[in-house]
Each structure stands twice: as C-alpha cells, then as structure tokens.
Coordinates of C-alpha atoms in Angstrom, one line a residue:
X1 CA 57.5 119.4 -61.4
X2 CA 58.3 119.9 -57.8
X3 CA 55.1 121.9 -57.3
X4 CA 53.1 119.1 -58.9
X5 CA 54.7 116.5 -56.7
X6 CA 54.1 118.6 -53.6
X7 CA 50.5 119.1 -54.6
X8 CA 50.0 115.4 -55.3
X9 CA 51.6 114.5 -51.9
X10 CA 49.5 117.0 -50.0
X11 CA 46.3 116.0 -51.6
X12 CA 46.0 112.5 -50.1
X13 CA 46.8 114.0 -46.7
X14 CA 43.9 116.5 -47.0
X15 CA 41.6 113.8 -48.3
X16 CA 42.5 111.6 -45.3
X17 CA 41.9 114.5 -42.9
X18 CA 38.6 115.2 -44.5
X19 CA 37.6 111.6 -44.4
X20 CA 38.6 111.3 -40.7
X21 CA 36.7 114.5 -39.8
X22 CA 33.6 113.3 -41.6
X23 CA 33.9 109.9 -39.8
X24 CA 34.3 111.5 -36.4
X25 CA 31.4 113.9 -37.0
X26 CA 29.1 111.1 -38.1
X27 CA 30.1 109.1 -35.1
X28 CA 29.6 111.7 -32.5
X29 CA 27.5 114.4 -34.1
X30 CA 24.8 112.3 -35.8
X31 CA 22.0 114.1 -34.0
X32 CA 23.2 117.4 -35.4
X33 CA 23.5 115.9 -38.9
X34 CA 19.9 114.5 -38.5
X35 CA 18.6 117.9 -37.4
X36 CA 20.3 119.6 -40.4
X37 CA 18.8 117.1 -42.7
X38 CA 15.3 117.7 -41.4
X39 CA 15.8 121.5 -41.7
X40 CA 17.0 121.1 -45.3
X41 CA 14.0 119.0 -46.2
X42 CA 11.7 121.6 -44.5
X43 CA 13.4 124.5 -46.4
X44 CA 13.1 122.8 -49.7
X45 CA 9.5 121.6 -49.2
X46 CA 8.2 124.1 -51.7
X47 CA 10.6 123.5 -54.6
X48 CA 10.3 119.8 -54.1
X49 CA 6.5 120.1 -53.8
X50 CA 6.5 117.8 -50.8
X51 CA 3.0 118.6 -49.7
X52 CA 1.5 118.0 -53.1
X53 CA 3.4 114.7 -53.5
X54 CA 2.4 113.6 -50.0
X55 CA -1.2 114.4 -50.8
X56 CA -0.9 112.4 -54.1
X57 CA 0.6 109.4 -52.2
X58 CA -2.1 109.6 -49.6
X59 CA -4.9 109.5 -52.2
X60 CA -3.1 106.6 -54.0
X61 CA -2.8 104.6 -50.7
X62 CA -6.5 105.2 -49.9
X63 CA -7.5 103.7 -53.2
X64 CA -5.6 100.5 -52.6
X65 CA -7.6 97.4 -51.6
X66 CA -6.8 95.2 -48.6
X67 CA -5.6 92.5 -51.0
X68 CA -2.7 94.7 -51.9
X69 CA -1.6 95.0 -48.2
X70 CA -2.0 91.2 -47.8
X71 CA 0.3 90.7 -50.9
X72 CA 2.7 93.3 -49.6
X73 CA 3.1 91.9 -46.1
X74 CA 3.1 88.3 -47.4
X75 CA 5.9 89.1 -49.9
X76 CA 7.8 90.9 -47.1
X77 CA 7.4 87.8 -44.9
X78 CA 8.6 85.5 -47.7
X79 CA 11.7 87.6 -48.5
X80 CA 12.7 88.0 -44.8
X81 CA 12.1 84.2 -44.3
X82 CA 14.5 83.4 -47.2
X83 CA 17.1 85.8 -45.7
X84 CA 16.6 84.1 -42.3
X85 CA 17.2 80.7 -43.8
X86 CA 20.3 81.9 -45.7
X87 CA 21.7 83.7 -42.6
X88 CA 21.1 80.6 -40.4
X89 CA 22.8 78.3 -42.9
X90 CA 25.8 80.7 -43.2
X91 CA 26.1 81.0 -39.4
X92 CA 26.1 77.2 -39.0
X93 CA 28.7 76.7 -41.7
X94 CA 31.0 79.7 -41.1
X95 CA 30.2 80.8 -37.5
X96 CA 29.2 84.4 -38.4
X97 CA 26.5 86.4 -39.9
X98 CA 26.8 87.1 -43.7
X99 CA 25.2 90.6 -43.4
X100 CA 27.4 91.4 -40.4
X101 CA 30.5 90.2 -42.2
X102 CA 29.7 92.3 -45.3
X103 CA 28.9 95.3 -43.1
X104 CA 32.2 95.0 -41.2
X105 CA 34.2 94.4 -44.3
X106 CA 32.8 97.2 -46.5
X107 CA 31.0 99.7 -44.4
X108 CA 33.2 99.9 -41.3
X109 CA 36.2 101.3 -43.2
X110 CA 34.0 104.0 -44.6
X111 CA 32.8 105.0 -41.1
X112 CA 36.3 105.2 -39.8
X113 CA 36.7 101.6 -38.4
X114 CA 39.9 99.6 -38.5
X115 CA 40.1 96.8 -41.1
X116 CA 41.3 93.7 -39.4
X117 CA 40.6 90.3 -40.7
X118 CA 42.9 88.4 -38.4
X119 CA 41.5 86.5 -35.4
X120 CA 44.0 88.3 -33.1
X121 CA 42.2 91.5 -33.9
X122 CA 39.3 90.4 -31.8
X123 CA 41.4 90.3 -28.6
X124 CA 42.5 93.7 -27.3
X125 CA 43.9 94.8 -24.1
X126 CA 42.2 97.3 -21.8
X127 CA 44.0 100.3 -23.3
X128 CA 43.0 99.3 -26.8
X129 CA 46.3 97.9 -27.9
X130 CA 46.2 94.5 -29.6
X131 CA 47.8 91.8 -27.6
X132 CA 50.2 89.4 -29.3
X133 CA 48.6 86.0 -29.7
X134 CA 50.6 82.8 -30.0
X135 CA 48.4 81.8 -33.0
X136 CA 51.1 79.8 -34.8
X137 CA 51.9 77.5 -31.9
X138 CA 48.4 77.3 -30.5
X139 CA 46.8 76.4 -33.8
X140 CA 49.4 73.9 -35.0
X141 CA 48.1 70.5 -36.0
X142 CA 50.0 67.6 -34.3
X143 CA 50.3 63.9 -35.1
X144 CA 48.0 61.9 -32.8
X145 CA 50.4 59.9 -30.5
X146 CA 47.9 57.1 -30.2
X147 CA 46.5 57.1 -33.7
X148 CA 44.9 53.8 -34.8
X149 CA 45.8 51.4 -37.6
X150 CA 44.0 52.1 -40.8
X151 CA 43.6 48.5 -42.0
X152 CA 43.0 46.8 -38.6
X153 CA 40.8 49.5 -37.0
X154 CA 39.7 52.4 -39.3
X155 CA 38.8 50.2 -42.2
X156 CA 36.9 47.7 -40.0
X157 CA 34.8 50.6 -38.8
X158 CA 34.0 51.6 -42.4
X159 CA 33.1 48.0 -43.3
X160 CA 30.6 47.9 -40.4
X161 CA 29.1 51.3 -40.5
X162 CA 29.7 52.4 -44.1
X163 CA 31.1 55.7 -42.8
X164 CA 34.6 57.0 -43.4
X165 CA 36.2 58.0 -40.0
X166 CA 39.1 59.9 -41.7
X167 CA 38.8 63.1 -43.7
X168 CA 40.8 63.7 -46.8
X169 CA 42.6 66.6 -45.1
X170 CA 43.7 64.3 -42.2
X171 CA 45.0 61.6 -44.6
X172 CA 46.8 64.2 -46.7
X173 CA 48.6 65.4 -43.6
X174 CA 49.6 61.8 -42.8
X175 CA 50.9 61.4 -46.3
X176 CA 53.1 64.5 -45.8
X177 CA 54.3 63.2 -42.5
X178 CA 55.3 59.9 -44.0
X179 CA 57.1 61.5 -46.9
X180 CA 59.1 63.7 -44.6
X181 CA 59.7 61.2 -41.8
X182 CA 60.7 58.3 -44.2
X183 CA 62.8 60.4 -46.6
X184 CA 66.1 58.6 -47.2
X185 CA 69.3 59.9 -45.5
X186 CA 71.3 59.3 -48.6
X187 CA 71.7 61.9 -51.3
X188 CA 70.6 59.6 -54.1
X189 CA 67.3 57.9 -53.7
X190 CA 67.2 54.1 -54.4
X191 CA 64.5 52.9 -56.8
X192 CA 62.4 51.4 -54.0
X193 CA 62.6 54.7 -52.1
X194 CA 61.3 56.6 -55.2
X195 CA 58.4 54.1 -55.4
X196 CA 57.5 54.6 -51.7
X197 CA 57.7 58.4 -52.0
X198 CA 55.0 58.1 -54.7
X199 CA 53.1 55.5 -52.7
X200 CA 52.5 57.8 -49.7
X201 CA 51.0 60.4 -52.1
X202 CA 48.5 58.0 -53.6
X203 CA 45.0 58.8 -52.6
X204 CA 43.6 55.3 -53.4
X205 CA 44.5 52.8 -50.6
X206 CA 44.7 49.9 -53.1
X207 CA 47.2 51.9 -55.2
X208 CA 49.3 52.5 -52.1
X209 CA 49.4 48.8 -51.3
X210 CA 50.3 47.9 -54.9
X211 CA 53.1 50.4 -54.8
X212 CA 54.4 48.8 -51.6
X213 CA 54.5 45.4 -53.2
X214 CA 56.3 46.9 -56.1
X215 CA 58.9 48.4 -53.8
X216 CA 59.4 44.9 -52.1
X217 CA 59.9 43.4 -55.6
X218 CA 62.7 45.9 -56.1
X219 CA 64.2 45.3 -52.7
X220 CA 63.0 42.6 -50.3
X221 CA 64.4 44.6 -47.4
X222 CA 62.4 47.8 -48.0
X223 CA 61.3 48.6 -44.5
X224 CA 59.0 51.4 -45.4
X225 CA 57.0 49.1 -47.7
X226 CA 56.4 46.7 -44.9
X227 CA 55.4 49.7 -42.7
X228 CA 52.7 50.7 -45.3
X229 CA 51.4 47.1 -45.5
X230 CA 51.2 46.9 -41.7
X231 CA 49.3 50.1 -41.5
X232 CA 46.9 49.7 -44.3
X233 CA 46.6 46.1 -45.6
X234 CA 46.8 44.2 -42.3
X235 CA 43.2 43.6 -41.0
X236 CA 44.2 42.5 -37.5
X237 CA 46.6 43.8 -34.9
X238 CA 48.4 40.4 -34.9
X239 CA 49.0 40.6 -38.7
X240 CA 50.2 44.2 -38.3
X241 CA 52.6 43.3 -35.6
X242 CA 54.1 40.5 -37.8
X243 CA 54.7 43.0 -40.7
X244 CA 56.2 45.5 -38.3
X245 CA 58.7 42.9 -37.0
X246 CA 59.6 42.2 -40.6
X247 CA 60.1 45.9 -41.2
X248 CA 62.3 46.1 -38.1
X249 CA 64.6 43.4 -39.5
X250 CA 65.1 45.5 -42.6
X251 CA 65.2 49.0 -41.0
X252 CA 69.0 49.1 -40.8
X253 CA 70.3 52.3 -39.1
X254 CA 67.7 54.7 -40.3
X255 CA 66.7 56.5 -37.0
X256 CA 63.3 57.7 -38.1
X257 CA 62.2 54.3 -39.5
X258 CA 63.5 52.6 -36.3
X259 CA 61.7 54.9 -34.0
X260 CA 58.4 54.7 -35.9
X261 CA 58.5 50.8 -36.1
X262 CA 59.4 50.3 -32.4
X263 CA 56.7 52.7 -31.3
X264 CA 54.1 50.9 -33.4
X265 CA 55.3 47.5 -32.1
X266 CA 54.8 48.8 -28.6
X267 CA 51.3 49.9 -29.5
X268 CA 50.6 46.5 -30.9
X269 CA 51.7 44.9 -27.7
X270 CA 49.5 47.3 -25.7
X271 CA 46.5 46.5 -27.9
X272 CA 47.1 42.7 -27.6
X273 CA 47.1 42.9 -23.8
X274 CA 50.9 42.6 -23.3
X275 CA 51.0 45.8 -21.2
X276 CA 54.3 45.2 -19.3
X277 CA 56.1 44.4 -22.6
X278 CA 54.6 47.6 -24.1
X279 CA 55.8 49.7 -21.2
X280 CA 59.3 48.3 -21.4
X281 CA 59.5 48.9 -25.1
X282 CA 58.3 52.5 -24.6
X283 CA 60.8 53.2 -21.8
X284 CA 63.6 51.7 -23.9
X285 CA 62.6 53.8 -26.8
X286 CA 62.6 57.0 -24.8
X287 CA 66.1 56.2 -23.3
X288 CA 67.5 55.3 -26.7
X289 CA 66.2 58.4 -28.4
X290 CA 65.8 61.1 -25.7
X291 CA 65.9 64.0 -28.2
X292 CA 62.7 62.9 -30.0
X293 CA 60.4 64.3 -27.4
X294 CA 58.4 66.0 -30.1
X295 CA 56.9 62.6 -30.9
X296 CA 55.2 62.5 -27.5
X297 CA 56.0 58.9 -26.8
X298 CA 55.4 59.7 -23.1
X299 CA 51.7 60.0 -23.8
X300 CA 51.7 56.4 -25.0
X301 CA 53.6 55.4 -21.9
X302 CA 51.1 57.3 -19.6
X303 CA 48.1 55.5 -21.1
X304 CA 49.8 52.0 -20.7
X305 CA 50.8 52.8 -17.1
X306 CA 47.2 53.8 -16.3
X307 CA 46.0 50.5 -17.8
X308 CA 48.4 48.8 -15.4
X309 CA 47.1 51.1 -12.6
X310 CA 50.7 51.9 -11.8
X311 CA 49.8 55.3 -10.5
X312 CA 53.2 55.9 -8.8
X313 CA 54.9 55.5 -12.2
X314 CA 52.4 57.7 -13.8
X315 CA 53.2 60.4 -11.3
X316 CA 56.9 60.0 -12.0
X317 CA 56.3 60.5 -15.7
X318 CA 54.1 63.6 -15.0
X319 CA 56.8 65.0 -12.8
X320 CA 59.1 65.0 -15.8
X321 CA 56.8 66.2 -18.5
X322 CA 54.2 68.4 -16.7
X323 CA 56.7 71.3 -16.6
X324 CA 55.9 74.9 -17.1
X325 CA 58.6 75.2 -19.8
X326 CA 57.2 72.2 -21.8
X327 CA 54.1 72.3 -24.1
X328 CA 51.0 70.9 -22.5
X329 CA 48.4 68.5 -23.8
X330 CA 45.0 67.2 -22.7
X331 CA 46.7 63.9 -21.7
X332 CA 49.1 65.7 -19.4
X333 CA 46.5 68.0 -17.8
X334 CA 43.7 65.5 -17.4
X335 CA 46.0 62.7 -16.2
X336 CA 47.3 65.1 -13.5
X337 CA 43.7 65.9 -12.5
X338 CA 42.8 62.2 -12.4
X339 CA 45.6 61.4 -10.0
X340 CA 44.7 64.2 -7.6
X341 CA 41.0 63.3 -7.9
X342 CA 41.9 59.7 -7.1
X343 CA 43.1 60.7 -3.6
X344 CA 39.7 62.2 -2.6
X345 CA 37.0 61.1 -5.1
X346 CA 35.9 57.9 -3.3
X347 CA 34.7 59.9 -0.3
X348 CA 33.8 63.2 -2.0
X349 CA 30.2 64.4 -1.5
X350 CA 29.1 67.8 -2.7
X351 CA 26.6 68.2 0.1
X352 CA 29.3 67.5 2.7
X353 CA 31.7 69.8 1.0
X354 CA 29.2 72.6 1.0
X355 CA 28.7 72.2 4.7
X356 CA 32.2 71.9 5.9
X357 CA 34.2 73.4 3.0
X358 CA 36.8 71.7 0.9
X359 CA 39.9 70.1 2.4
X360 CA 43.4 70.8 1.1
X361 CA 43.4 67.6 -0.9
X362 CA 40.0 68.3 -2.4
X363 CA 41.0 71.9 -3.2
X364 CA 44.0 70.6 -5.1
X365 CA 41.9 68.1 -7.0
X366 CA 39.4 70.8 -7.9
X367 CA 42.1 73.2 -9.0
X368 CA 43.7 70.5 -11.2
X369 CA 40.3 69.8 -12.8
X370 CA 39.8 73.6 -13.4
X371 CA 43.3 73.7 -15.0
X372 CA 42.6 70.8 -17.3
X373 CA 39.2 72.2 -18.3
X374 CA 40.7 75.6 -19.1
X375 CA 43.3 73.9 -21.3
X376 CA 40.7 71.9 -23.2
X377 CA 37.1 72.6 -22.3
X378 CA 35.7 70.0 -24.7
X379 CA 36.9 66.9 -22.8
X380 CA 34.4 66.8 -19.9
X381 CA 31.4 66.2 -22.1
X382 CA 33.0 63.1 -23.6
X383 CA 34.2 61.8 -20.3
X384 CA 30.7 62.4 -18.8
X385 CA 29.2 60.8 -21.9
X386 CA 27.2 63.9 -22.6
X387 CA 28.4 63.6 -26.2
X388 CA 29.0 60.4 -28.2
X389 CA 32.5 59.4 -29.1
X390 CA 33.9 58.6 -32.5
X391 CA 37.2 57.1 -33.7
X392 CA 40.0 59.7 -33.1
X393 CA 41.6 61.3 -36.1
X394 CA 45.2 60.7 -37.1
X395 CA 46.0 64.4 -36.3
X396 CA 44.8 66.6 -33.5
X397 CA 44.6 70.2 -32.7
X398 CA 45.7 70.9 -29.1
X399 CA 42.9 72.5 -27.0
X400 CA 40.5 71.6 -29.8
X401 CA 37.6 69.1 -30.2
X402 CA 39.9 66.7 -32.1
X403 CA 42.2 66.4 -29.1
X404 CA 39.3 65.9 -26.8
X405 CA 37.9 63.0 -28.9
X406 CA 41.4 61.4 -29.0
X407 CA 41.9 61.7 -25.3
X408 CA 38.5 60.5 -24.2
X409 CA 38.6 57.6 -26.6
X410 CA 41.6 56.1 -24.8
X411 CA 41.2 57.5 -21.3
X412 CA 37.5 57.2 -20.5
X413 CA 38.0 53.7 -19.2
X414 CA 40.8 55.0 -16.8
X415 CA 38.4 57.6 -15.3
X416 CA 35.7 55.0 -14.9
X417 CA 38.1 52.8 -13.1
X418 CA 38.8 55.4 -10.3
X419 CA 35.8 55.4 -8.0
X420 CA 34.1 58.8 -7.8
X421 CA 36.4 60.5 -10.3
X422 CA 33.7 61.2 -12.8
X423 CA 31.3 62.4 -10.0
X424 CA 33.9 64.9 -8.9
X425 CA 34.5 66.0 -12.5
X426 CA 30.7 66.4 -13.0
X427 CA 30.4 68.6 -9.8
X428 CA 33.3 70.9 -10.5
X429 CA 34.2 71.3 -14.2
X430 CA 31.7 74.0 -15.1
X431 CA 33.1 76.2 -12.3
X432 CA 36.2 76.8 -14.5
X433 CA 34.3 79.2 -16.8
X434 CA 33.6 81.6 -13.9
X435 CA 37.4 82.2 -13.5
X436 CA 38.1 82.8 -17.2
X437 CA 37.7 86.4 -18.3
X438 CA 35.0 86.9 -20.9
X439 CA 35.2 87.5 -23.8
X440 CA 38.3 85.4 -23.4
X441 CA 40.6 88.4 -23.7
X442 CA 43.0 86.8 -21.2
X443 CA 43.5 83.3 -19.9
X444 CA 43.7 82.3 -16.3
X445 CA 46.4 79.7 -16.3
X446 CA 47.1 79.4 -20.1
X447 CA 47.1 81.6 -23.1
X448 CA 43.6 82.9 -24.2
X449 CA 41.7 80.2 -26.0
X450 CA 42.6 80.3 -29.7
X451 CA 40.0 81.3 -32.2
X452 CA 41.1 78.9 -34.9
X453 CA 40.1 75.6 -33.3
X454 CA 36.7 75.3 -34.8
X455 CA 37.8 75.7 -38.4
X456 CA 40.7 73.2 -38.0
X457 CA 38.6 70.7 -36.2
X458 CA 36.0 70.7 -38.9
X459 CA 38.7 69.8 -41.4
X460 CA 40.1 67.0 -39.1
X461 CA 36.9 65.4 -37.9
X462 CA 34.3 63.6 -40.2
X463 CA 31.2 65.4 -41.3
X464 CA 28.8 63.1 -39.3
X465 CA 30.4 64.3 -36.1
X466 CA 29.0 67.4 -34.4
X467 CA 32.0 69.5 -33.7
X468 CA 32.1 71.0 -30.2
X469 CA 32.6 74.8 -30.2
X470 CA 34.0 76.9 -27.4
X471 CA 33.0 79.5 -26.5
X472 CA 29.4 79.0 -27.5
X473 CA 28.6 81.6 -30.1
X474 CA 25.5 83.7 -29.5
X475 CA 23.1 84.2 -32.4
X476 CA 24.0 87.3 -34.4
X477 CA 21.7 90.3 -34.3
X478 CA 20.7 90.0 -37.9
X479 CA 19.4 86.5 -37.5
X480 CA 17.2 87.6 -34.6
X481 CA 16.2 90.7 -36.5
X482 CA 15.2 88.8 -39.7
X483 CA 13.4 86.2 -37.6
X484 CA 11.4 88.9 -35.9
X485 CA 10.7 90.7 -39.1
X486 CA 9.5 87.5 -40.8
X487 CA 7.2 86.6 -37.9
X488 CA 5.8 90.2 -37.7
X489 CA 5.1 90.6 -41.4
X490 CA 3.5 87.1 -41.5
X491 CA 1.3 88.1 -38.6
X492 CA 0.3 91.3 -40.4
X493 CA -0.5 89.5 -43.6
X494 CA -2.8 87.0 -41.7
X495 CA -4.5 89.8 -39.8
X496 CA -5.0 91.9 -42.9
X497 CA -6.5 89.0 -44.7
X498 CA -8.9 88.1 -41.9
X499 CA -9.8 91.6 -40.7
X500 CA -9.2 94.0 -43.6
X501 CA -11.4 96.9 -42.3
X502 CA -10.1 96.8 -38.8
X503 CA -6.5 96.6 -40.0
X504 CA -7.1 99.6 -42.3
X505 CA -8.3 101.7 -39.3
X506 CA -5.4 100.5 -37.2
X507 CA -2.9 101.4 -40.0
X508 CA -4.3 104.9 -40.4
X509 CA -4.2 105.5 -36.7
X510 CA -0.7 104.2 -36.5
X511 CA 0.7 106.4 -39.2
X512 CA -1.2 109.5 -37.9
X513 CA 0.4 108.9 -34.5
X514 CA 3.8 108.3 -36.1
X515 CA 3.8 111.6 -38.0
X516 CA 2.2 113.7 -35.3
X517 CA 5.6 114.8 -33.8
X518 CA 6.8 115.9 -37.2
X519 CA 3.6 117.9 -37.8
X520 CA 4.0 119.5 -34.4
X521 CA 7.6 120.4 -35.1
X522 CA 6.7 121.9 -38.5
X523 CA 3.9 124.0 -36.9
X524 CA 6.3 125.3 -34.2
X525 CA 8.9 126.2 -36.9
X526 CA 6.2 128.1 -38.8
X527 CA 5.2 130.1 -35.7
X528 CA 8.7 130.9 -34.7
X529 CA 10.1 132.0 -38.1
X530 CA 8.3 134.7 -40.2
X531 CA 7.0 133.4 -43.5
X532 CA 9.0 136.0 -45.4
X533 CA 12.3 134.6 -44.1
X534 CA 11.4 131.1 -45.3
X535 CA 10.3 132.6 -48.6
X536 CA 13.6 134.3 -49.1
X537 CA 15.5 131.0 -48.2
X538 CA 13.5 129.0 -50.7
X539 CA 14.2 131.6 -53.4
X540 CA 17.9 131.4 -52.7

C-alpha cells in the first residue's frame, strides 16, 4: 500500500515535469522541432507514398475548372466575413476577441501559460510579480449624492422622450439602499414597516405607490411612506417638498430617516432657487450628524456654493475634504481644478504661454487639471460638449463614465460661468495621458485606472447612451486578420471569375515558387546522404 501511494504521488510530479519540459521546448526550441518534423516526413516519404500522392493531387487540381476556384474563394470569403461580423459584435459587447479569449482560456495552459481570469492579472510589476490592486474599493458602486427625483424629473423625461433613463440594475440597487437605510431600529417590525419593506422591493412603480398608501392607512405617521410618495408620485419639486415636510413631522428620532429627509429637503430648496436656505440646511445637517461623511453631503454643499459663486466658501470645504487620507471623487478633483483655473483662465492664452512659459499660478492650474483628468478621464468630453449628456443615474462608479455624467450634468454651468476655464481645460487636459504609464501598470497620482469600470457603467447607464471607455481598446489581431482574409479571398474570387486563364497561370507560378525551397532542400539532402542510408532508415 505504501509503495502504491508513493508511486501515485510521484507520478503527478513526473507528469508535471514532462509537461513543463515539453512546454519549454516548444516555446524556445520550436525551430528544432520544425526541422525534426521535416526530417521525419522526408524519411517516411516512401512508406507514405508522398510523391505518388502529390502527383495524384497535382493531376486532380489540373483537371479542376476555374468555376471551382471561384466557388472556393467565394466560400472562403463568405465564411471569413461571417467570422468577422461575429468577432466585431463580440468585441463591441464584451470588449475582447472571442477567438483570442478561447485561445487564452484553453490553449495557453497547454503551452505552459498561467491561467488568470482576474483583471488584476493584467497588471504586473517590472519583475513579473503581480501587484495588489484595490479592486474592491475602486470598483464599488456609490449612491449618487445629487440623484434626481423619480416622479418629478426622471418620469417627466420618460413622458417626453419615451426613453427610460434608469436601468433595472440601478433601480434594484436603490431598492436595496432603501431597505437597508430605512430598516426599523426596533426588534419587532410594525405592520406599516413590513408593508414598506415589501414596497421598496416592488418593481412596478404603481405597486410601490399603492403599498405606500396602504402603509399610511395603517399609520398616518409612517414617514417612509411619505418619502416614497415624494420620490415617485410627486410630479413637481414643490409637491415633493410638501410630502417631505410631512414625512419630517412623522420621522421621530430615526436618525437615518431624518438625515435622508433633511437632505432631500435641502435639495428641493436648491432646485427651487432658495440657494442660501439650501446651504444653511446642508451645513446644519453636517454639523448635526458629523459621522455620516459616507453620504457625501459635502458634494451637495459644494454644488450649491458654486451656484452662489461663493468661491471662498468652496475653498474652505475643499480644504477639509480634499485630503490625502479621504476618498476622492470627480466633484472634489474637478472643483479644485476649477478654482485654480479661475485665478488664471481669464487671461490665459496658449500662444503667449508657449512663448514665455507658464507662470506659477498657471502651472498650478494645469497640474490640478491633470490630477482631475487622471482621476476621471471621461469628464472633459462632457464639459467640452464633445459628448452629449444624459440624465445621471441614481448610482455611480467612481472614476467611471457614470460619475462623469453625474458630475458634468450638475457642474457644466459652473465651468461655463468662469471665463476662460473651459478654454484652459481644452488646451491642457489631453496632456495628462503623456504622464500616465502605458499600459496603465502604475498610476501617476492615483491608483492605476481600474479595469472594471466599463462593465459596471454599462449596467448603470441606459442602453441608448454610448458608454465612454478608457483606455481606448485597440482592435484585436483576429478582427484585423479576418478582415484581411475576407477582403483577400473576395478579391481572388472576383479576379478568378473575370480572368480565369491568367489567374491559373499566376497560381501555378505562385505554388512553384512557394515549394522551390523545399525541393532545393530535398535535393541537397539526397546529394549529402547516400541512398543506401535512407533505404535502411525507411526499412527500420
């Protein structure tokens, strides 16, 4: 038994060693393998009757008509065209080549490659060791601090355009947020709380509204029911504000409900033009609940202060939240860049700067823009109106296209208000990419750009929006190869159909030239080795 165990344990080790040796030999000694293969074919040419078979094939090919070659090349062109269409569709949908993916998944392990399906495997250090990537934190989906009201804003967009601005994935995340955030502090749920927990999970908006009214019938002071009606049934901001005030009266001491209602009331005041009132409500909320920084109420405050053009107050907020130990956002980075650009943008001229060089203030502004662009490279195209804006989603992915849409939707007007700011951004933002190592193995000021943003953004943003992808993916080799093959075979089919005799002569000349080196090699082998030696080898 012990011997059997030892033999079974040593067998896998021998198999692995043999496999690794074969992989290494195929990787580095492929020329020798190829030469050995040619020699083996030459030695076995008599038993395999290669010359007779080649002569038979040659006679058969000579009897074929040009119509056969037209059909052959046409079929090859059709098949390669279908492969090209499928490869292009797969690349646009999944961002990679199907043939390449299958090759890497199934053939690479056989050739000694390392199987690695994780995105972090694409980023290696110089010495070959995989760097640790902060995928969990970098690819986390966050609640949009400035998300719109469904009834008063999102639904009105749907009524006008017939398009749904929110994806099911985005709304499902909101339902989970509401269930978690509005869960009762008491151990035993009240009847109206049970109804509301089910209401948030309802997919149909009318079913959610009916459940909210049912909860109000059970308890006229059900704050979360009024919250749902304010979010989804109210068709104007004024009506939503009235319902939120009703919810505030019924909120009691539930901290989560209080914070949510007060924040939405501040946003209602901001949307209705009562900016100073909104700023005061946000400041009071941040002082009353200082530990709820994860809700990013300061981003609401920054946007309201920019609307007031209270740039000194904006700078004071940035001094507190633009800290190296705190998580960044597009709002933080681009607002900091806007303030620094404001100091020089009205007099900035690229021609003058190229002649005299950048001043210290201009250099600070350019560095701030580069920092912001490195954090989220999608934002400038929206600010410069190179891409059309859509309504922002209810959730965003930091450094992704969803965050860029949300930021530009609310802050484009603030950039336009500062004279020359967009001109400075236009002249300098693309310079960021010259400082970032390619292929993004390391970041310059931040972590390397995460590879998960495209997939998450496609889930968060509606299908009619063209998702911005960074870095731009080059066309895979197999798409270019199939495109070339399709074009080449189609051209051969057309030429063979139009000029059958000329193409026949050309084909014979091509193949004779192609096999000339092989014939020369075989003749040399015949002259160097005696015929008796080859005869003995073939007999063996």
